[in-house]
PDB file of C-alpha atoms in Angstrom:
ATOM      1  CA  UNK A 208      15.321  15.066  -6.313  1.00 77.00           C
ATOM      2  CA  UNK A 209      12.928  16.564  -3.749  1.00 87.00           C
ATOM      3  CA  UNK A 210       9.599  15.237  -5.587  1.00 91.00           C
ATOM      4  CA  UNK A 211      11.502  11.765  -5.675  1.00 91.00           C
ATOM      5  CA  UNK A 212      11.935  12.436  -2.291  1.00 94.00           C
ATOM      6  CA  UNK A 213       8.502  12.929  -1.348  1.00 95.00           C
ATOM      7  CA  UNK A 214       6.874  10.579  -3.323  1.00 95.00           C
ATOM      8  CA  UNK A 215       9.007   8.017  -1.628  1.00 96.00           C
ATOM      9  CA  UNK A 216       7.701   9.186   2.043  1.00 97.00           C
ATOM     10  CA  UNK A 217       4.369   8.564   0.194  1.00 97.00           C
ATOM     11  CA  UNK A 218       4.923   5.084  -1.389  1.00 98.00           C
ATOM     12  CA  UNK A 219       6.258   3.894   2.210  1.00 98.00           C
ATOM     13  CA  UNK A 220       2.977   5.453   3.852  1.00 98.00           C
ATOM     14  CA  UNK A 221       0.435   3.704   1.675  1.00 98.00           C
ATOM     15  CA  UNK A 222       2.350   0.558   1.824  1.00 98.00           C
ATOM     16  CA  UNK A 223       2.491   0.642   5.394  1.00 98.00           C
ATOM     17  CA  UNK A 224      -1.402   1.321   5.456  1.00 98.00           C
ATOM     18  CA  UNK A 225      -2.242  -1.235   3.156  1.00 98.00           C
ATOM     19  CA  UNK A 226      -0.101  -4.122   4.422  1.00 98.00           C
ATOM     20  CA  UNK A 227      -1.343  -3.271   8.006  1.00 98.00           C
ATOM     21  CA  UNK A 228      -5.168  -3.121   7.200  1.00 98.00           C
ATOM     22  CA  UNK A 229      -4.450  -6.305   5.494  1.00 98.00           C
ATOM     23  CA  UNK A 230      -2.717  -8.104   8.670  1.00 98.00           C
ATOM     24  CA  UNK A 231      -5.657  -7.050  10.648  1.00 97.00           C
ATOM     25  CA  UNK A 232      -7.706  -8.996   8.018  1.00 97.00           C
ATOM     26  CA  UNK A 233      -5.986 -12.341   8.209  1.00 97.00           C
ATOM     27  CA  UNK A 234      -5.723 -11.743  12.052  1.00 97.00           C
ATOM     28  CA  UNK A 235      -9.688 -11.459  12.201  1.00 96.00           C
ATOM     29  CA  UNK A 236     -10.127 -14.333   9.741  1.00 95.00           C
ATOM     30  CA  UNK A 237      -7.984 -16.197  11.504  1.00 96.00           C
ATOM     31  CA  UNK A 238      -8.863 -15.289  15.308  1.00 96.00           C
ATOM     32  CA  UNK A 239     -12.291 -14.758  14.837  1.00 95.00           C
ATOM     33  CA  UNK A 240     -12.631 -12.647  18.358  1.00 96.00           C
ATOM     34  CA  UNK A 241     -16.042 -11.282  17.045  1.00 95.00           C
ATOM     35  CA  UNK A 242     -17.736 -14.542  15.968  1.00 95.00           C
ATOM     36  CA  UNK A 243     -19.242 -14.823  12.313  1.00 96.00           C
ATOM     37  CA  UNK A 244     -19.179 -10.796  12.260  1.00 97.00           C
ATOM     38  CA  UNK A 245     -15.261 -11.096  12.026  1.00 96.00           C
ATOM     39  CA  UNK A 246     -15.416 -12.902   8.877  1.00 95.00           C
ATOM     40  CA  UNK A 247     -17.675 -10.388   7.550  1.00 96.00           C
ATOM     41  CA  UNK A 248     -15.033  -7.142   8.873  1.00 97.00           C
ATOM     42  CA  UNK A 249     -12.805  -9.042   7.687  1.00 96.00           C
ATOM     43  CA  UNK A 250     -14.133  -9.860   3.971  1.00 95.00           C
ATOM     44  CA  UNK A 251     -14.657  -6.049   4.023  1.00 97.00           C
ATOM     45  CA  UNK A 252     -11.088  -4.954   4.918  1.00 97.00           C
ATOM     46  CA  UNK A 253      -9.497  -7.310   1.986  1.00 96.00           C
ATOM     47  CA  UNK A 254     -10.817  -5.071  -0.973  1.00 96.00           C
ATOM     48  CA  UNK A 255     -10.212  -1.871   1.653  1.00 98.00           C
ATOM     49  CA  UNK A 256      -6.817  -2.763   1.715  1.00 97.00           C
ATOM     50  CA  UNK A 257      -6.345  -3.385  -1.938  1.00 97.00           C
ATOM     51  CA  UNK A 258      -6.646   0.439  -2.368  1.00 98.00           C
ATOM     52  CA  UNK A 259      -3.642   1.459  -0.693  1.00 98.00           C
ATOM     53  CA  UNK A 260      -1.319  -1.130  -2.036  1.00 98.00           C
ATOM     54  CA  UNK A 261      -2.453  -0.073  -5.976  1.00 98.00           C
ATOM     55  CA  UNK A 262      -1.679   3.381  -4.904  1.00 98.00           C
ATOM     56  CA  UNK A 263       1.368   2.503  -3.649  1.00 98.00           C
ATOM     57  CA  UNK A 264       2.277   0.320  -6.997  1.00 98.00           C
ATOM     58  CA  UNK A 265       1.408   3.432  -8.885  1.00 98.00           C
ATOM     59  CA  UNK A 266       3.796   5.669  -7.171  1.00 97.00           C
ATOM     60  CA  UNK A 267       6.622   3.496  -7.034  1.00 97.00           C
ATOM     61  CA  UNK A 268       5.711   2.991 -11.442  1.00 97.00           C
ATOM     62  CA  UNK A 269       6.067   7.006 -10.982  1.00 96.00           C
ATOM     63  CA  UNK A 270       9.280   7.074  -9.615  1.00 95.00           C
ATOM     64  CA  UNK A 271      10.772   4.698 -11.712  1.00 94.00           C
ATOM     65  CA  UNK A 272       9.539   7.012 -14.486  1.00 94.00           C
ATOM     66  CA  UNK A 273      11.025   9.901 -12.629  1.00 92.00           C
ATOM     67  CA  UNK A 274      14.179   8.949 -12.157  1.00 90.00           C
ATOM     68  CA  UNK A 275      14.789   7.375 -15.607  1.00 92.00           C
ATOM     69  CA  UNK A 276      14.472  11.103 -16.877  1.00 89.00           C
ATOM     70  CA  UNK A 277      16.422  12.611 -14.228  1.00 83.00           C
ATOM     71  CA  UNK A 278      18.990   9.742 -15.187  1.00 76.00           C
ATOM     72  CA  UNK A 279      18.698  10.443 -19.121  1.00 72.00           C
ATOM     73  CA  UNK A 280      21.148  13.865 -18.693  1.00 59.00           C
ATOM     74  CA  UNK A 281      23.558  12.173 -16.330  1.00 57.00           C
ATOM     75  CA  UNK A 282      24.369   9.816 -18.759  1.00 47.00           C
TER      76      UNK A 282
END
């Protein structure tokens, strides 16, 4: 229950990473308070912030996994 735990602090910090890198994106596509160059930041943050959010899918598939088994006794 403590790993589940923890990788639940860790699914919530990646997502919060990712989805915040992301709005800062959109808010410099959409702002533009650098000119052309905040197209280019910004076309550089969307695959940056792509990382996060596949970690983040891959620990929540993990704890799914994890607490199927811890279920499997239970039941």
């Amino acid at each position: 229950m403590v790993e589940l735990e923890t990788m639940k602090r860790e699914y919530r910090k990646l997502m919060l990473s990712g989805l915040l890198i992301l709005l800062l994106a959109f808010a410099l596509l959409i702002f533009a308070p650098f000119g052309r160059l905040s197209l280019l930041i910004g076309l550089v943050l969307f695959p940056i912030a792509l990382v996060p959010l596949e970690l983040a899918r891959r620990t929540a598939h993990r704890m799914v996994l994890l607490a199927l088994s811890e279920g499997d006794g239970k039941a």
